[in-house]
mmCIF file of C-alpha atoms in Angstrom:
data_model
loop_
_atom_site.group_PDB
_atom_site.id
_atom_site.type_symbol
_atom_site.label_atom_id
_atom_site.label_comp_id
_atom_site.label_asym_id
_atom_site.label_seq_id
_atom_site.Cartn_x
_atom_site.Cartn_y
_atom_site.Cartn_z
ATOM 1 C CA MET A 616 72.502 219.202 -27.627
ATOM 2 C CA THR A 617 72.518 219.455 -31.344
ATOM 3 C CA GLU A 618 71.748 215.777 -31.537
ATOM 4 C CA ALA A 619 68.309 216.287 -30.159
ATOM 5 C CA THR A 620 67.217 218.947 -32.596
ATOM 6 C CA THR A 621 68.860 217.747 -35.935
ATOM 7 C CA LEU A 622 67.503 214.876 -38.088
ATOM 8 C CA PRO A 623 69.163 213.202 -41.074
ATOM 9 C CA LEU A 624 68.906 214.670 -44.361
ATOM 10 C CA GLU A 625 67.878 211.068 -45.783
ATOM 11 C CA HIS A 626 64.531 211.342 -43.971
ATOM 12 C CA ALA A 627 63.541 214.419 -45.875
ATOM 13 C CA LEU A 628 65.031 213.021 -49.161
ATOM 14 C CA ILE A 629 63.002 209.711 -48.673
ATOM 15 C CA LEU A 630 59.824 211.590 -47.969
ATOM 16 C CA SER A 631 60.527 213.715 -51.231
ATOM 17 C CA GLY A 632 60.902 210.464 -53.101
ATOM 18 C CA ILE A 633 57.773 208.805 -51.820
ATOM 19 C CA LEU A 634 55.681 211.918 -52.642
ATOM 20 C CA PHE A 635 57.359 212.082 -56.154
ATOM 21 C CA ALA A 636 56.492 208.513 -56.662
ATOM 22 C CA LEU A 637 52.893 209.047 -55.555
ATOM 23 C CA GLY A 638 52.606 211.802 -58.108
ATOM 24 C CA LEU A 639 54.193 209.749 -60.871
ATOM 25 C CA LEU A 640 51.716 206.875 -59.977
ATOM 26 C CA GLY A 641 48.991 209.438 -60.067
ATOM 27 C CA ILE A 642 49.937 210.706 -63.686
ATOM 28 C CA LEU A 643 50.367 207.029 -65.006
ATOM 29 C CA ALA A 644 47.041 205.674 -63.594
ATOM 30 C CA ARG A 645 44.387 208.504 -63.915
ATOM 31 C CA ARG A 646 42.556 209.409 -67.045
ATOM 32 C CA ASN A 647 40.907 212.412 -65.735
ATOM 33 C CA ILE A 648 43.014 215.579 -66.855
ATOM 34 C CA LEU A 649 42.194 217.295 -63.557
ATOM 35 C CA PHE A 650 43.805 214.483 -61.574
ATOM 36 C CA VAL A 651 46.832 214.460 -63.951
ATOM 37 C CA LEU A 652 47.336 218.293 -63.173
ATOM 38 C CA MET A 653 47.090 217.662 -59.458
ATOM 39 C CA SER A 654 49.657 214.850 -59.762
ATOM 40 C CA ILE A 655 52.026 217.340 -61.532
ATOM 41 C CA GLU A 656 51.706 219.582 -58.478
ATOM 42 C CA ILE A 657 52.511 216.879 -56.079
ATOM 43 C CA MET A 658 55.662 215.946 -58.146
ATOM 44 C CA MET A 659 56.744 219.637 -58.239
ATOM 45 C CA ASN A 660 56.246 219.993 -54.429
ATOM 46 C CA ALA A 661 58.243 216.897 -53.794
ATOM 47 C CA ALA A 662 61.055 218.437 -55.770
ATOM 48 C CA ALA A 663 60.804 221.707 -53.940
ATOM 49 C CA LEU A 664 60.941 219.724 -50.657
ATOM 50 C CA ALA A 665 64.252 218.149 -51.788
ATOM 51 C CA PHE A 666 65.554 221.585 -52.565
ATOM 52 C CA VAL A 667 64.595 222.991 -49.099
ATOM 53 C CA ALA A 668 66.010 220.039 -47.241
ATOM 54 C CA ALA A 669 69.329 220.364 -49.231
ATOM 55 C CA GLY A 670 69.527 224.125 -48.423
ATOM 56 C CA SER A 671 68.910 223.394 -44.812
ATOM 57 C CA ARG A 672 71.601 220.847 -44.704
ATOM 58 C CA TRP A 673 74.242 223.344 -45.942
ATOM 59 C CA HIS A 674 72.937 226.401 -44.086
ATOM 60 C CA ALA A 675 72.264 228.326 -47.389
ATOM 61 C CA ALA A 676 69.383 230.251 -48.563
ATOM 62 C CA ASP A 677 69.581 228.869 -52.084
ATOM 63 C CA GLY A 678 67.358 225.996 -51.321
ATOM 64 C CA GLN A 679 64.411 228.295 -50.376
ATOM 65 C CA ILE A 680 64.999 230.500 -53.431
ATOM 66 C CA LEU A 681 64.772 227.428 -55.710
ATOM 67 C CA PHE A 682 61.531 226.784 -53.666
ATOM 68 C CA ILE A 683 60.295 230.097 -54.664
ATOM 69 C CA LEU A 684 61.225 229.646 -58.410
ATOM 70 C CA ILE A 685 59.336 226.244 -58.318
ATOM 71 C CA LEU A 686 56.380 228.062 -56.719
ATOM 72 C CA THR A 687 56.448 230.487 -59.711
ATOM 73 C CA LEU A 688 56.501 227.502 -62.105
ATOM 74 C CA ALA A 689 53.759 225.714 -60.391
ATOM 75 C CA ALA A 690 51.518 228.696 -60.284
ATOM 76 C CA SER A 691 51.951 229.600 -63.919
ATOM 77 C CA GLU A 692 51.704 225.806 -64.913
ATOM 78 C CA ALA A 693 48.235 225.386 -62.808
ATOM 79 C CA SER A 694 46.856 228.597 -64.438
ATOM 80 C CA VAL A 695 47.614 227.747 -68.254
ATOM 81 C CA GLY A 696 46.747 223.844 -67.535
ATOM 82 C CA LEU A 697 43.232 224.961 -65.711
ATOM 83 C CA ALA A 698 42.476 227.312 -68.728
ATOM 84 C CA LEU A 699 43.298 224.349 -71.045
ATOM 85 C CA VAL A 700 40.855 221.875 -68.776
ATOM 86 C CA LEU A 701 38.105 224.641 -69.062
ATOM 87 C CA GLN A 702 38.415 224.690 -72.868
ATOM 88 C CA ILE A 703 38.643 221.066 -73.295
ATOM 89 C CA TYR A 704 35.549 220.525 -71.175
ATOM 90 C CA ARG A 705 33.753 223.200 -73.086
ATOM 91 C CA ARG A 706 34.681 221.638 -76.634
ATOM 92 C CA PHE A 707 34.377 218.045 -75.841
ATOM 93 C CA GLY A 708 32.208 217.730 -72.746
ATOM 94 C CA THR A 709 34.386 215.300 -70.990
ATOM 95 C CA LEU A 710 37.739 215.567 -68.892
ATOM 96 C CA ASP A 711 39.096 212.392 -70.605
ATOM 97 C CA THR A 712 42.589 212.832 -71.840
ATOM 98 C CA ASP A 713 41.939 210.681 -74.713
ATOM 99 C CA ALA A 714 39.275 213.257 -75.925
ATOM 100 C CA ALA A 715 42.039 215.644 -76.790
ATOM 101 C CA GLY A 716 43.974 213.109 -78.647
ATOM 102 C CA GLU A 717 43.421 214.850 -82.160
ATOM 103 C CA LEU A 718 44.805 218.371 -81.505
ATOM 104 C CA LYS A 719 44.193 220.723 -84.477
ATOM 105 C CA GLY A 720 43.868 224.452 -84.568
ATOM 106 C CA MET B 207 61.700 218.335 -34.047
ATOM 107 C CA GLU B 208 62.190 214.841 -35.156
ATOM 108 C CA PHE B 209 58.596 213.972 -33.926
ATOM 109 C CA ALA B 210 57.125 217.039 -35.706
ATOM 110 C CA PHE B 211 58.885 215.874 -38.815
ATOM 111 C CA ASP B 212 57.808 212.243 -38.648
ATOM 112 C CA LEU B 213 54.186 212.947 -37.953
ATOM 113 C CA SER B 214 53.763 215.478 -40.626
ATOM 114 C CA ALA B 215 55.743 213.299 -43.045
ATOM 115 C CA ALA B 216 53.206 210.445 -42.404
ATOM 116 C CA VAL B 217 50.292 212.681 -42.842
ATOM 117 C CA ALA B 218 51.647 214.096 -46.123
ATOM 118 C CA VAL B 219 52.172 210.718 -47.602
ATOM 119 C CA ILE B 220 48.754 209.368 -46.432
ATOM 120 C CA ALA B 221 46.853 212.528 -47.620
ATOM 121 C CA THR B 222 48.668 212.431 -50.946
ATOM 122 C CA LEU B 223 47.916 208.618 -51.312
ATOM 123 C CA LEU B 224 44.273 209.489 -50.854
ATOM 124 C CA ALA B 225 44.339 212.512 -52.980
ATOM 125 C CA ILE B 226 45.427 210.350 -56.031
ATOM 126 C CA SER B 227 43.201 207.540 -55.356
ATOM 127 C CA SER B 228 39.999 209.552 -54.539
ATOM 128 C CA LEU B 229 37.164 209.291 -56.908
ATOM 129 C CA ASP B 230 35.556 212.798 -56.455
ATOM 130 C CA PRO B 231 37.602 215.710 -57.732
ATOM 131 C CA VAL B 232 36.608 217.961 -54.641
ATOM 132 C CA HIS B 233 37.567 215.083 -52.110
ATOM 133 C CA ALA B 234 40.805 214.864 -53.816
ATOM 134 C CA LEU B 235 41.506 218.624 -53.851
ATOM 135 C CA LEU B 236 40.826 218.785 -50.184
ATOM 136 C CA TYR B 237 43.222 215.840 -49.340
ATOM 137 C CA LEU B 238 45.823 217.600 -51.480
ATOM 138 C CA ILE B 239 45.492 220.710 -49.297
ATOM 139 C CA VAL B 240 46.005 218.641 -46.142
ATOM 140 C CA SER B 241 49.236 217.053 -47.960
ATOM 141 C CA LEU B 242 50.323 220.486 -48.694
ATOM 142 C CA LEU B 243 49.780 221.896 -45.249
ATOM 143 C CA ALA B 244 51.693 218.859 -43.906
ATOM 144 C CA VAL B 245 54.624 219.609 -46.340
ATOM 145 C CA ALA B 246 54.489 223.258 -44.893
ATOM 146 C CA MET B 247 54.926 221.706 -41.320
ATOM 147 C CA VAL B 248 57.859 219.789 -42.452
ATOM 148 C CA PHE B 249 59.562 222.986 -43.767
ATOM 149 C CA PHE B 250 58.796 224.602 -40.452
ATOM 150 C CA ALA B 251 60.478 221.395 -38.725
ATOM 151 C CA ILE B 252 63.645 221.674 -40.808
ATOM 152 C CA GLY B 253 64.338 225.398 -40.179
ATOM 153 C CA ALA B 254 62.806 226.937 -43.241
ATOM 154 C CA PRO B 255 59.829 229.087 -41.858
ATOM 155 C CA PHE B 256 59.814 231.265 -44.985
ATOM 156 C CA ALA B 257 59.310 228.413 -47.315
ATOM 157 C CA GLY B 258 56.579 226.869 -45.108
ATOM 158 C CA ILE B 259 54.734 230.306 -44.930
ATOM 159 C CA LEU B 260 54.867 230.535 -48.791
ATOM 160 C CA GLU B 261 53.768 226.918 -49.089
ATOM 161 C CA VAL B 262 50.531 227.771 -46.976
ATOM 162 C CA ILE B 263 50.025 231.069 -48.539
ATOM 163 C CA VAL B 264 50.718 230.401 -52.375
ATOM 164 C CA TYR B 265 50.331 226.674 -52.720
ATOM 165 C CA ALA B 266 47.448 225.847 -50.342
ATOM 166 C CA GLY B 267 46.010 229.188 -50.413
ATOM 167 C CA ALA B 268 46.285 230.350 -54.153
ATOM 168 C CA ILE B 269 46.843 227.474 -56.528
ATOM 169 C CA MET B 270 44.483 224.862 -54.766
ATOM 170 C CA VAL B 271 41.757 227.552 -54.583
ATOM 171 C CA LEU B 272 42.088 228.002 -58.290
ATOM 172 C CA PHE B 273 41.586 224.152 -58.542
ATOM 173 C CA VAL B 274 38.675 224.435 -56.453
ATOM 174 C CA PHE B 275 37.196 227.275 -58.419
ATOM 175 C CA VAL B 276 37.644 225.515 -61.846
ATOM 176 C CA VAL B 277 36.133 222.297 -60.428
ATOM 177 C CA MET B 278 33.222 224.379 -59.160
ATOM 178 C CA MET B 279 32.760 225.979 -62.861
ATOM 179 C CA LEU B 280 32.821 222.565 -64.346
ATOM 180 C CA ASN B 281 30.029 221.399 -62.209
ATOM 181 C CA LEU B 282 30.713 217.698 -62.525
ATOM 182 C CA GLY B 283 28.646 216.001 -60.084
ATOM 183 C CA ARG B 284 27.518 212.150 -59.667
ATOM 184 C CA ALA B 285 28.132 211.040 -63.286
ATOM 185 C CA ALA B 286 31.836 212.114 -63.165
ATOM 186 C CA VAL B 287 32.325 209.908 -59.976
ATOM 187 C CA GLU B 288 30.816 207.029 -61.785
ATOM 188 C CA GLN B 289 33.000 207.574 -64.620
ATOM 189 C CA GLU B 290 35.974 207.554 -62.442
ATOM 190 C CA ARG B 291 34.900 204.373 -60.589
ATOM 191 C CA ARG B 292 34.572 202.706 -64.131
ATOM 192 C CA TRP B 293 38.130 204.299 -64.974
ATOM 193 C CA LEU B 294 40.097 203.443 -61.799
ATOM 194 C CA THR B 295 39.988 199.471 -62.099
ATOM 195 C CA PRO B 296 43.115 197.468 -60.251
ATOM 196 C CA ARG B 297 43.994 196.484 -63.823
ATOM 197 C CA VAL B 298 44.665 200.098 -64.718
ATOM 198 C CA TRP B 299 46.590 201.154 -61.699
ATOM 199 C CA ALA B 300 48.477 197.900 -60.896
ATOM 200 C CA GLY B 301 51.114 198.345 -63.730
ATOM 201 C CA PRO B 302 51.929 201.974 -62.857
ATOM 202 C CA ALA B 303 52.084 201.082 -59.065
ATOM 203 C CA VAL B 304 54.639 198.367 -59.676
ATOM 204 C CA LEU B 305 56.871 200.664 -61.797
ATOM 205 C CA ALA B 306 56.638 203.595 -59.450
ATOM 206 C CA LEU B 307 57.529 201.181 -56.465
ATOM 207 C CA VAL B 308 60.628 199.769 -58.322
ATOM 208 C CA LEU B 309 61.769 203.386 -58.922
ATOM 209 C CA LEU B 310 61.165 204.364 -55.434
ATOM 210 C CA ALA B 311 62.712 201.230 -54.185
ATOM 211 C CA GLU B 312 65.918 202.091 -56.286
ATOM 212 C CA LEU B 313 65.922 205.577 -54.837
ATOM 213 C CA LEU B 314 65.765 204.245 -51.304
ATOM 214 C CA HIS B 315 68.573 201.796 -51.951
ATOM 215 C CA VAL B 316 70.779 204.687 -53.100
ATOM 216 C CA LEU B 317 69.915 206.931 -50.256
ATOM 217 C CA GLY B 318 70.691 203.941 -47.693
ATOM 218 C CA ARG B 319 74.206 203.960 -49.265
ATOM 219 C CA MET B 320 75.038 207.599 -48.566
ATOM 220 C CA PRO B 321 77.960 207.749 -46.508
ATOM 221 C CA ALA B 322 77.443 209.916 -43.266
ATOM 222 C CA ALA B 323 74.119 211.099 -41.617
ATOM 223 C CA ALA B 324 74.189 214.831 -42.256
ATOM 224 C CA GLY B 325 72.046 216.695 -39.781
ATOM 225 C CA ILE B 326 69.217 219.205 -41.007
ATOM 226 C CA GLY B 327 67.165 221.524 -39.015
ATOM 227 C CA GLU B 328 70.145 222.846 -36.958
ATOM 228 C CA GLY B 329 69.666 226.454 -37.542
ATOM 229 C CA THR B 330 66.845 228.505 -38.843
ATOM 230 C CA ILE B 331 67.045 230.318 -42.378
ATOM 231 C CA GLY B 332 64.702 233.051 -42.076
ATOM 232 C CA ALA B 333 63.150 235.442 -44.494
ATOM 233 C CA ARG B 334 65.810 238.072 -44.135
ATOM 234 C CA ALA B 335 68.527 235.688 -45.618
ATOM 235 C CA VAL B 336 66.265 234.467 -48.263
ATOM 236 C CA GLY B 337 65.328 237.930 -49.138
ATOM 237 C CA ALA B 338 69.064 239.311 -49.340
ATOM 238 C CA ALA B 339 69.833 236.226 -51.433
ATOM 239 C CA LEU B 340 66.892 236.769 -53.722
ATOM 240 C CA PHE B 341 67.548 240.398 -54.442
ATOM 241 C CA GLY B 342 71.285 239.959 -54.625
ATOM 242 C CA PRO B 343 72.867 237.237 -56.644
ATOM 243 C CA TYR B 344 69.512 235.900 -57.855
ATOM 244 C CA LEU B 345 68.090 239.090 -59.282
ATOM 245 C CA LEU B 346 68.143 237.783 -62.883
ATOM 246 C CA ALA B 347 66.193 234.683 -61.861
ATOM 247 C CA VAL B 348 63.519 236.987 -60.162
ATOM 248 C CA GLU B 349 63.132 239.097 -63.506
ATOM 249 C CA LEU B 350 62.832 235.617 -65.451
ATOM 250 C CA GLY B 351 60.311 234.377 -63.011
ATOM 251 C CA SER B 352 58.224 237.780 -63.530
ATOM 252 C CA MET B 353 58.274 237.172 -67.290
ATOM 253 C CA LEU B 354 57.047 233.698 -66.802
ATOM 254 C CA LEU B 355 54.178 234.762 -64.735
ATOM 255 C CA LEU B 356 53.463 237.523 -67.269
ATOM 256 C CA ALA B 357 53.249 234.881 -70.079
ATOM 257 C CA ALA B 358 51.281 232.543 -68.168
ATOM 258 C CA LEU B 359 48.756 235.458 -67.438
ATOM 259 C CA VAL B 360 48.553 236.182 -71.219
ATOM 260 C CA ALA B 361 48.187 232.409 -72.059
ATOM 261 C CA ALA B 362 45.514 231.829 -69.403
ATOM 262 C CA PHE B 363 43.606 235.024 -70.659
ATOM 263 C CA HIS B 364 43.816 233.894 -74.243
ATOM 264 C CA LEU B 365 42.795 230.245 -73.616
ATOM 265 C CA GLY B 366 40.019 231.015 -71.140
ATOM 266 C CA ARG B 367 38.226 233.194 -73.620
ATOM 267 C CA ASN B 368 34.278 232.325 -74.053
ATOM 268 C CA GLU B 369 34.151 232.706 -77.902
#
């Protein structure tokens, strides 16, 4: 009976790995800083998926607690990153990451 | 359960692929929202409903709306899409794609050698268990998370000033 409702942990980890690799590809291949931020979100989401799947495997709530902490991290990262995007666009008029190559105060 | 998991996993992968390869930032954001909703469906399928609800509310509802608002404020238009088309040539993404594929293949190889197939999604870990653990042994982590959010709030306020 339990055979019908369970699925192997490997499937969730494979999905997490594929999403993480796609986020890595996005970071490496895109030059638009907005897409880089989105790829970081994808990667954090993939890591959170691995945590939740592992928590489900051992019937523990810890995985979902780590998910909530990653959610906090993603929210703060997105707000600071998007404020930086607005400043970069205001100063350089472009979203090219190379435009911010010379950081100075 | 397995059917729901496989279907939403396929939707998540395809939507993420379209999100990182899309030229228009708005289209990419909408694909990313679809991907996050699919991952939320995966959470429901593996017996973590509270994580799924938080994924919908916070990730797809709050963080992505923040992205959409910033894209609206930037007011990019046609020129940005043309610029993306010039940037995103096969010569640019072929190298990173090969590297990411090699790393993914290694990961799949390691996962394939894992000993026994352990099942997930047997029981459900609801909001009650998560909340009891969150405000019991993990109370310090919650406090640190609140400090992190406060720091992000101050930083975003400072960086977003229109001087």
